[in-house]
CSV table of C-alpha atoms in Angstrom, one decimal:
chain,number,residue,atom,x,y,z
Y,32,UNK,CA,-0.6,0.1,0.5
Y,33,UNK,CA,2.8,2.7,0.8
Y,34,UNK,CA,4.3,1.8,-2.8
Y,35,UNK,CA,1.5,2.4,-3.6
Y,36,UNK,CA,0.5,5.8,-2.3
Y,37,UNK,CA,4.8,6.9,-3.0
Y,38,UNK,CA,3.7,6.0,-7.0
Y,39,UNK,CA,1.0,8.3,-7.0
Y,40,UNK,CA,2.8,11.1,-5.0
Y,41,UNK,CA,5.5,10.9,-7.5
Y,42,UNK,CA,2.8,11.5,-10.4
Y,43,UNK,CA,1.0,14.5,-8.6
Y,44,UNK,CA,4.6,16.2,-7.8
Y,45,UNK,CA,4.9,15.3,-11.9
Y,46,UNK,CA,2.3,16.8,-12.6
Y,47,UNK,CA,2.5,20.1,-10.7
Y,48,UNK,CA,6.5,20.2,-11.5
Y,49,UNK,CA,6.5,19.5,-15.6
Y,50,UNK,CA,8.7,16.8,-15.1
Y,51,UNK,CA,11.2,17.7,-12.6
Y,52,UNK,CA,13.2,14.8,-10.6
Y,53,UNK,CA,16.1,14.2,-9.1
Y,54,UNK,CA,18.9,12.5,-10.9
Y,55,UNK,CA,20.7,10.6,-8.3
Y,56,UNK,CA,18.5,9.6,-4.7
Y,57,UNK,CA,19.9,8.5,-2.0
Y,58,UNK,CA,17.7,5.4,-1.1
Y,59,UNK,CA,15.4,7.4,1.9
Y,60,UNK,CA,14.7,10.0,-0.9
Y,61,UNK,CA,11.8,7.5,-1.9
Y,62,UNK,CA,10.1,10.4,-4.2
Y,63,UNK,CA,13.6,11.4,-6.0
Y,64,UNK,CA,14.3,8.1,-6.8
Y,65,UNK,CA,10.7,7.0,-8.3
Y,66,UNK,CA,10.9,9.8,-10.3
Y,67,UNK,CA,14.6,9.7,-11.2
Y,68,UNK,CA,13.5,8.3,-15.1
Y,69,UNK,CA,12.1,11.4,-16.1
Y,70,UNK,CA,15.7,13.5,-16.3
Y,71,UNK,CA,16.1,15.9,-19.0
Y,72,UNK,CA,19.3,17.1,-20.4
Y,73,UNK,CA,19.8,20.6,-19.9
Y,74,UNK,CA,19.8,23.2,-22.7
Y,75,UNK,CA,20.8,26.8,-23.2
Y,76,UNK,CA,23.4,27.5,-20.8
Y,77,UNK,CA,25.7,29.9,-20.9
Y,78,UNK,CA,28.9,27.9,-20.7
Y,79,UNK,CA,31.2,29.4,-24.0
Y,80,UNK,CA,33.0,32.0,-24.4
Y,81,UNK,CA,30.6,34.2,-27.1
Y,82,UNK,CA,27.5,33.2,-25.1
Y,83,UNK,CA,28.9,35.5,-21.8
Y,84,UNK,CA,27.3,39.5,-21.4
Y,85,UNK,CA,28.1,41.9,-18.7
Y,86,UNK,CA,29.5,44.0,-16.8
Y,87,UNK,CA,32.4,41.5,-15.4
Y,88,UNK,CA,35.0,40.7,-17.2
Y,89,UNK,CA,34.2,36.5,-17.9
Y,90,UNK,CA,36.8,36.4,-20.1
Y,91,UNK,CA,39.5,37.1,-18.1
Y,92,UNK,CA,38.1,35.1,-15.1
Y,93,UNK,CA,38.0,31.4,-17.1
Y,94,UNK,CA,41.3,32.3,-17.6
Y,95,UNK,CA,42.2,32.8,-14.1
Y,96,UNK,CA,39.9,29.5,-13.3
Y,97,UNK,CA,41.4,27.5,-15.7
Y,98,UNK,CA,44.9,28.1,-14.4
Y,99,UNK,CA,43.9,27.7,-10.3
Y,100,UNK,CA,42.6,24.4,-12.3
Y,101,UNK,CA,46.1,23.5,-13.3
Y,102,UNK,CA,47.7,24.0,-10.0
Y,103,UNK,CA,49.1,20.2,-8.0
Y,104,UNK,CA,46.6,21.4,-4.9
Y,105,UNK,CA,43.3,20.9,-7.1
Y,106,UNK,CA,41.9,17.8,-9.1
Y,107,UNK,CA,38.4,19.4,-10.5
Y,108,UNK,CA,36.6,23.0,-10.6
Y,109,UNK,CA,32.9,23.8,-11.8
Y,110,UNK,CA,31.6,27.6,-11.8
Y,111,UNK,CA,28.6,29.9,-12.2
Y,112,UNK,CA,28.0,33.4,-12.8
Y,113,UNK,CA,24.4,35.2,-12.0
Y,114,UNK,CA,24.0,39.4,-13.0
Y,115,UNK,CA,21.6,40.8,-12.8
Y,116,UNK,CA,19.7,37.7,-11.3
Y,117,UNK,CA,20.0,35.7,-14.7
Y,118,UNK,CA,22.4,32.7,-15.1
Y,119,UNK,CA,25.5,34.8,-17.2
Y,120,UNK,CA,28.7,31.7,-17.1
Y,121,UNK,CA,28.9,28.3,-16.1
Y,122,UNK,CA,32.2,26.6,-16.7
Y,123,UNK,CA,33.9,23.7,-15.3
Y,124,UNK,CA,37.7,23.1,-15.1
Y,125,UNK,CA,39.9,20.0,-14.2
Y,126,UNK,CA,39.1,16.0,-13.9
Y,127,UNK,CA,36.9,14.2,-11.9
Y,128,UNK,CA,39.8,12.0,-10.7
Y,129,UNK,CA,43.1,12.2,-11.3
Y,130,UNK,CA,43.7,8.5,-11.4
Y,131,UNK,CA,41.7,8.0,-14.8
Y,132,UNK,CA,42.0,12.5,-16.3
Y,133,UNK,CA,38.3,12.1,-17.1
Y,134,UNK,CA,37.2,16.1,-17.3
Y,135,UNK,CA,34.6,17.6,-15.6
Y,136,UNK,CA,31.3,18.2,-16.9
Y,137,UNK,CA,28.6,20.7,-16.1
Y,138,UNK,CA,26.2,16.8,-15.3
Y,139,UNK,CA,29.5,16.5,-12.9
Y,140,UNK,CA,27.8,15.8,-9.0
Y,141,UNK,CA,29.6,17.7,-6.1
Y,142,UNK,CA,29.2,17.5,-2.4
Y,143,UNK,CA,27.8,20.4,-1.1
Y,144,UNK,CA,29.2,20.5,2.6
Y,145,UNK,CA,27.7,22.8,5.2
Y,146,UNK,CA,26.2,25.2,2.1
Y,147,UNK,CA,23.7,22.3,3.0
Y,148,UNK,CA,23.1,24.5,6.1
Y,149,UNK,CA,20.8,26.4,3.8
Y,150,UNK,CA,18.2,24.2,3.3
Y,151,UNK,CA,17.4,23.4,6.5
Y,152,UNK,CA,17.7,27.5,7.2
Y,153,UNK,CA,15.2,27.7,4.6
Y,154,UNK,CA,13.2,25.4,4.6
Y,155,UNK,CA,13.4,26.1,8.3
Y,156,UNK,CA,11.6,29.1,7.6
Y,157,UNK,CA,9.2,28.0,4.9
Y,158,UNK,CA,7.8,26.1,8.0
Y,159,UNK,CA,8.0,29.0,10.4
Y,160,UNK,CA,5.9,31.4,7.3
Y,161,UNK,CA,3.8,28.6,7.5
Y,162,UNK,CA,2.9,27.7,11.0
Y,163,UNK,CA,3.8,24.7,10.8
Y,164,UNK,CA,6.8,25.4,13.1
Y,165,UNK,CA,7.4,28.4,16.1
Y,166,UNK,CA,10.9,29.6,15.6
Y,167,UNK,CA,10.8,31.1,19.4
Y,168,UNK,CA,10.2,27.4,21.1
Y,169,UNK,CA,12.4,25.7,22.6
Y,170,UNK,CA,14.1,22.8,21.1
Y,171,UNK,CA,13.2,20.2,23.8
Y,172,UNK,CA,9.9,20.6,22.7
Y,173,UNK,CA,10.5,19.6,19.7
Y,174,UNK,CA,11.5,16.0,21.5
Y,175,UNK,CA,14.9,16.0,19.3
Y,176,UNK,CA,17.5,14.0,20.3
Y,177,UNK,CA,20.0,17.4,21.5
Y,178,UNK,CA,21.0,17.7,25.4
Y,179,UNK,CA,22.3,20.2,26.4
Y,180,UNK,CA,24.8,21.6,29.8
Y,181,UNK,CA,22.6,21.9,32.9
Y,182,UNK,CA,19.4,20.8,30.3
Y,183,UNK,CA,20.0,24.0,28.3
Y,184,UNK,CA,18.3,23.2,25.7
Y,185,UNK,CA,14.6,23.5,27.4
Y,186,UNK,CA,16.1,26.9,27.1
Y,187,UNK,CA,17.5,27.4,23.4
Y,188,UNK,CA,15.6,28.4,21.0
Y,189,UNK,CA,14.6,26.6,17.1
Y,190,UNK,CA,15.8,30.1,15.5
Y,191,UNK,CA,18.9,29.6,18.6
Y,192,UNK,CA,19.9,26.2,16.6
Y,193,UNK,CA,19.9,27.4,13.6
Y,194,UNK,CA,21.6,30.5,13.9
Y,195,UNK,CA,24.6,28.7,16.3
Y,196,UNK,CA,24.0,29.5,19.4
Y,197,UNK,CA,24.9,26.9,21.4
Y,198,UNK,CA,27.1,27.6,23.5
Y,199,UNK,CA,29.8,24.5,22.8
Y,200,UNK,CA,33.0,24.3,21.8
Y,201,UNK,CA,33.4,24.9,17.8
Y,202,UNK,CA,32.9,21.8,16.0
Y,203,UNK,CA,31.6,19.7,19.3
Y,204,UNK,CA,32.1,16.0,19.0
Y,205,UNK,CA,33.3,16.2,15.0
Y,206,UNK,CA,35.8,14.1,15.5
Y,207,UNK,CA,34.1,11.0,17.2
Y,208,UNK,CA,31.8,11.6,14.2
Y,209,UNK,CA,34.2,11.4,11.5
Y,210,UNK,CA,35.2,8.1,13.7
Y,211,UNK,CA,31.6,6.8,13.2
Y,212,UNK,CA,29.9,7.0,15.9
Y,213,UNK,CA,25.6,7.6,16.0
Y,214,UNK,CA,24.4,11.2,15.5
Y,215,UNK,CA,21.6,10.9,17.5
Y,216,UNK,CA,24.1,9.4,20.2
Y,217,UNK,CA,26.8,12.3,20.1
Y,218,UNK,CA,23.6,14.3,19.9
Y,219,UNK,CA,22.8,13.0,23.7
Y,220,UNK,CA,26.5,13.3,24.9
Y,221,UNK,CA,26.7,16.7,24.4
Y,222,UNK,CA,25.1,17.6,27.5
Y,223,UNK,CA,28.6,16.5,29.3
Y,224,UNK,CA,30.6,18.3,26.4
Y,225,UNK,CA,31.9,21.4,26.7
Y,226,UNK,CA,31.4,25.4,26.8
Y,227,UNK,CA,32.8,28.1,24.9
Y,228,UNK,CA,29.7,30.7,26.4
Y,229,UNK,CA,25.9,30.2,28.1
Y,230,UNK,CA,24.1,28.9,25.5
Y,231,UNK,CA,22.3,30.9,23.2
Y,232,UNK,CA,24.9,33.9,24.3
Y,233,UNK,CA,27.9,33.9,21.8
Y,234,UNK,CA,27.8,31.8,17.9
Y,235,UNK,CA,30.0,28.6,18.1
Y,236,UNK,CA,29.4,26.5,15.2
Y,237,UNK,CA,28.5,23.6,15.1
Y,238,UNK,CA,27.4,20.7,12.8
Y,239,UNK,CA,26.1,17.6,15.0
Y,240,UNK,CA,23.9,19.8,17.0
Y,241,UNK,CA,22.8,22.0,14.1
Y,242,UNK,CA,21.7,18.6,12.7
Y,243,UNK,CA,18.8,18.4,15.6
Y,244,UNK,CA,16.8,20.8,13.0
Y,245,UNK,CA,16.4,17.9,11.0
Y,246,UNK,CA,14.8,16.1,13.3
Y,247,UNK,CA,12.6,18.8,14.0
Y,248,UNK,CA,11.6,19.3,10.8
Y,249,UNK,CA,10.6,15.9,10.2
Y,250,UNK,CA,7.9,16.0,12.3
Y,251,UNK,CA,6.6,19.3,11.0
Y,252,UNK,CA,6.7,17.5,8.3
Y,253,UNK,CA,5.6,13.8,9.3
Y,254,UNK,CA,8.3,12.6,6.8
Y,255,UNK,CA,11.4,12.7,6.0
Y,256,UNK,CA,13.9,15.1,6.1
Y,257,UNK,CA,15.0,13.8,2.5
Y,258,UNK,CA,12.0,13.6,0.8
Y,259,UNK,CA,10.2,16.8,2.6
Y,260,UNK,CA,13.5,18.6,0.6
Y,261,UNK,CA,12.7,17.5,-2.4
Y,262,UNK,CA,8.9,17.7,-2.1
Y,263,UNK,CA,9.5,21.2,-1.3
Y,264,UNK,CA,12.8,23.0,-3.0
Y,265,UNK,CA,14.7,20.4,-5.5
Y,266,UNK,CA,11.5,19.1,-7.0
Y,267,UNK,CA,9.6,22.4,-8.1
Y,268,UNK,CA,13.3,24.1,-8.6
Y,269,UNK,CA,14.1,21.4,-11.3
Y,270,UNK,CA,17.1,21.2,-9.8
Y,271,UNK,CA,17.6,17.5,-11.3
Y,272,UNK,CA,20.9,16.2,-9.2
Y,273,UNK,CA,20.0,17.5,-6.3
Y,274,UNK,CA,19.9,15.1,-3.8
Y,275,UNK,CA,20.8,13.5,-0.3
Y,276,UNK,CA,23.1,10.6,0.7
Y,277,UNK,CA,26.2,8.6,0.3
Y,278,UNK,CA,24.6,6.5,-2.6
Y,279,UNK,CA,23.5,9.8,-4.3
Y,280,UNK,CA,26.9,10.5,-5.0
Y,281,UNK,CA,28.3,7.6,-5.8
Y,282,UNK,CA,25.7,5.7,-7.9
Y,283,UNK,CA,25.9,9.7,-10.4
Y,284,UNK,CA,27.0,8.8,-13.4
Y,285,UNK,CA,29.1,11.5,-13.2
Y,286,UNK,CA,30.4,12.2,-9.4
Y,287,UNK,CA,34.0,14.1,-8.8
Y,288,UNK,CA,36.1,12.3,-6.4
Y,289,UNK,CA,37.6,13.4,-3.2
Y,290,UNK,CA,41.5,14.4,-3.4
Y,291,UNK,CA,44.2,16.0,-1.1
Y,292,UNK,CA,46.4,17.6,-3.2
Y,293,UNK,CA,46.8,14.4,-6.0
Y,294,UNK,CA,46.0,11.8,-3.9
Y,295,UNK,CA,42.7,10.4,-4.3
Y,296,UNK,CA,41.1,9.8,-0.9
Y,297,UNK,CA,37.8,7.5,0.1
Y,298,UNK,CA,34.7,8.6,0.2
Y,299,UNK,CA,33.9,9.0,3.9
Y,300,UNK,CA,29.6,8.5,5.0
Y,301,UNK,CA,30.3,10.3,8.0
Y,302,UNK,CA,28.7,13.9,7.5
Y,303,UNK,CA,26.1,12.5,5.5
Y,304,UNK,CA,24.5,11.5,8.7
Y,305,UNK,CA,24.0,14.9,9.9
Y,306,UNK,CA,21.6,15.6,6.6
Y,307,UNK,CA,20.6,19.4,7.3
Y,308,UNK,CA,24.6,20.1,8.4
Y,309,UNK,CA,25.9,19.1,5.6
Y,310,UNK,CA,24.3,16.2,3.2
Y,311,UNK,CA,23.5,17.7,-0.3
Y,312,UNK,CA,25.5,17.0,-3.5
Y,313,UNK,CA,24.4,18.5,-7.0
Y,314,UNK,CA,25.6,19.0,-10.0
Y,315,UNK,CA,27.0,23.0,-10.8
Y,316,UNK,CA,23.8,23.7,-13.2
Y,317,UNK,CA,21.6,22.7,-9.7
Y,318,UNK,CA,24.0,24.7,-7.3
Y,319,UNK,CA,23.2,27.6,-9.4
Y,320,UNK,CA,19.5,27.0,-9.4
Y,321,UNK,CA,19.3,26.8,-5.8
Y,322,UNK,CA,21.5,29.9,-5.6
Y,323,UNK,CA,19.1,32.0,-7.6
Y,324,UNK,CA,16.1,31.0,-6.1
Y,325,UNK,CA,17.3,32.3,-2.4
Y,326,UNK,CA,18.2,35.2,-4.2
Y,327,UNK,CA,14.3,35.9,-4.9
Y,328,UNK,CA,14.4,34.2,-8.7
Y,329,UNK,CA,11.8,32.1,-7.4
Y,330,UNK,CA,9.2,33.4,-5.3
Y,331,UNK,CA,6.9,30.4,-5.9
Y,332,UNK,CA,9.1,28.2,-4.6
Y,333,UNK,CA,10.3,30.9,-1.6
Y,334,UNK,CA,8.8,33.5,-1.2
Y,335,UNK,CA,9.8,37.1,-0.2
Y,336,UNK,CA,9.2,36.2,3.6
Y,337,UNK,CA,10.7,33.1,3.9
Y,338,UNK,CA,13.8,34.6,2.8
Y,339,UNK,CA,14.0,37.7,4.7
Y,340,UNK,CA,13.4,35.0,7.7
Y,341,UNK,CA,16.0,32.5,6.8
Y,342,UNK,CA,18.7,35.4,5.8
Y,343,UNK,CA,18.1,37.7,8.6
Y,344,UNK,CA,21.1,37.9,10.7
Y,345,UNK,CA,20.5,36.8,14.6
Y,346,UNK,CA,24.0,36.7,16.1
Y,347,UNK,CA,27.0,38.2,15.4
Y,348,UNK,CA,30.2,36.1,14.5
Y,349,UNK,CA,34.0,36.3,14.2
Y,350,UNK,CA,35.2,37.7,10.6
Y,351,UNK,CA,34.9,34.7,8.6
Y,352,UNK,CA,37.7,32.8,6.0
Y,353,UNK,CA,41.6,32.9,7.0
Y,354,UNK,CA,44.1,34.9,6.0
Y,355,UNK,CA,43.9,38.2,3.6
Y,356,UNK,CA,40.4,37.5,3.2
Y,357,UNK,CA,39.5,36.9,6.6
Y,358,UNK,CA,41.4,40.7,7.4
Y,359,UNK,CA,38.7,41.7,4.1
Y,360,UNK,CA,35.6,40.9,5.4
Y,361,UNK,CA,33.6,42.5,8.5
Y,362,UNK,CA,30.1,42.8,10.7
Y,363,UNK,CA,30.5,39.0,10.1
Y,364,UNK,CA,26.5,37.5,11.0
Y,365,UNK,CA,24.5,34.7,10.8
Y,366,UNK,CA,21.3,33.9,10.2
Y,367,UNK,CA,19.3,30.4,10.0
Y,368,UNK,CA,21.7,28.6,8.3
Y,369,UNK,CA,22.8,31.1,6.9
Y,370,UNK,CA,25.6,33.9,6.8
Y,371,UNK,CA,26.1,37.6,5.9
Y,372,UNK,CA,28.8,39.9,5.9
Y,373,UNK,CA,30.3,42.9,4.5
Y,374,UNK,CA,32.6,43.2,1.7
Y,375,UNK,CA,34.1,46.6,0.6
Y,376,UNK,CA,31.0,48.1,1.7
Y,377,UNK,CA,28.6,45.8,0.3
Y,378,UNK,CA,26.5,42.8,2.3
Y,379,UNK,CA,27.3,39.5,1.0
Y,380,UNK,CA,24.8,36.7,2.5
Y,381,UNK,CA,25.8,32.6,1.6
Y,382,UNK,CA,27.8,30.3,3.5
Y,383,UNK,CA,30.7,27.6,2.0
Y,384,UNK,CA,31.4,24.4,3.3
Y,385,UNK,CA,34.1,21.5,3.8
Y,386,UNK,CA,34.4,17.9,4.1
Y,387,UNK,CA,37.2,16.1,3.0
Y,388,UNK,CA,38.0,16.4,-0.6
Y,389,UNK,CA,35.6,18.4,-1.4
Y,390,UNK,CA,34.9,22.2,-1.2
Y,391,UNK,CA,32.1,24.4,-2.0
Y,392,UNK,CA,30.7,27.8,-2.0
Y,393,UNK,CA,28.0,30.2,-1.9
Y,394,UNK,CA,27.7,34.2,-2.2
Y,395,UNK,CA,25.6,36.7,-3.5
Y,396,UNK,CA,25.3,40.5,-2.8
Y,397,UNK,CA,21.2,41.0,-2.6
Y,398,UNK,CA,21.8,44.7,-3.7
Y,399,UNK,CA,23.1,44.3,-6.8
Y,400,UNK,CA,21.7,40.8,-7.9
Y,401,UNK,CA,25.8,39.0,-8.3
Y,402,UNK,CA,26.3,35.9,-7.2
Y,403,UNK,CA,28.8,33.0,-7.5
Y,404,UNK,CA,28.8,29.1,-7.1
Y,405,UNK,CA,31.4,27.0,-6.9
Y,406,UNK,CA,32.6,23.5,-6.5
Y,407,UNK,CA,35.8,21.6,-6.9
Y,408,UNK,CA,36.8,18.2,-5.8
Y,409,UNK,CA,40.2,18.6,-3.0
Y,410,UNK,CA,40.9,20.4,0.5
Y,411,UNK,CA,42.2,23.6,-1.0
Y,412,UNK,CA,41.3,26.3,0.0
Y,413,UNK,CA,42.5,29.3,-2.3
Y,414,UNK,CA,39.3,29.1,-5.1
Y,415,UNK,CA,37.3,30.7,-1.8
Y,416,UNK,CA,38.6,33.3,-3.0
Y,417,UNK,CA,36.6,33.0,-6.4
Y,418,UNK,CA,33.7,34.9,-5.6
Y,419,UNK,CA,35.4,38.1,-4.4
Y,420,UNK,CA,37.4,38.0,-7.8
Y,421,UNK,CA,34.0,37.8,-9.2
Y,422,UNK,CA,32.6,41.0,-7.2
Y,423,UNK,CA,35.8,42.8,-8.2
Y,424,UNK,CA,35.1,42.4,-11.6
Y,425,UNK,CA,31.4,43.6,-11.7
Y,426,UNK,CA,32.5,46.3,-9.3
Y,427,UNK,CA,35.3,47.3,-11.7
Y,428,UNK,CA,38.2,47.4,-9.4
Y,429,UNK,CA,41.1,47.2,-11.2
Y,430,UNK,CA,43.7,46.5,-8.0
Y,431,UNK,CA,42.1,43.2,-7.5
Y,432,UNK,CA,44.7,40.5,-6.8
Y,433,UNK,CA,42.3,37.7,-5.6
Y,434,UNK,CA,43.5,35.0,-8.7
Y,435,UNK,CA,47.0,36.3,-8.9
Y,436,UNK,CA,48.3,33.1,-7.0
Y,437,UNK,CA,52.5,33.3,-7.6
């Protein structure tokens, strides 16, 4: 009976979304799996020089991206740029696997890593806008596995959880998660973890604690978190490759292998087991679609009110990144799974992420309606400079040196 019901849901979603699907879905993302066979190829994407139009010097950037991809620290790279709200540039470089030298394509699936938090925060904002969750309600009243020192889960609100205000020391128990321990048990054991500050009083970045959001959102939707995200976001946005789980990556026809320098790494499942924190993967086309939707391009899926709830700053943070990038940004904040900060006087919104062998970034300027998404299958941090080079090009800052790698 359940399979019949799922089939009925799938057919209904097809009628509503114009045959959108998820190409490579995890086993628990059943609706997406049913729809997989209806995937259509992408067309009319600005992936050639004669299609690049705008203020940004795409030709120069393309040359710099290609040079970056040739570095020994890199394997493959995929980038998309939105200018004035429109996709103006999309391009891939390098290889999915240094052992085989198979090139990256627009269909290559990469991991989003912590950019996945933007999905959880946006779903929470959607549910809050619909009255399905109360962001001010204490986490304990949602019956999650999360336990905090001195029972602070009874005082910490859902919005404080999503804005990383648990007070726990940064990335608490991530090492145990990487060692294979169960995330639910780890969340419960956080009751004995050390605090950096009193819960609710400062920003401390988390993965295991943050993923209590998936438990809360599942309760509100009465469906699994991956299925809910697919039905609410990925399917109506036409994000054909987006999915959750390790098999969503490794069973894709075209997927990027993780690298550290020239060495191919072993794919590890750890952070897929905290899906709200780091569970999404997709190709660059769908990563760009997500950015455009969160910039306000798809109000039929993500309303202005929802985006405002999700992206409004709720707590101050330290400057982000490291080195020169850290010195270049200021007034950093965290919203519901979203970061915001100032760069050269302009407010930028987005998130970046890292898991072993993969990096990803999504950054946009809501005022200028310019944004950048990039994914690469290596541990090298220098490509996090890419969005800043793009913004400099848009604003015609001739002194920009972000991509001069020498």
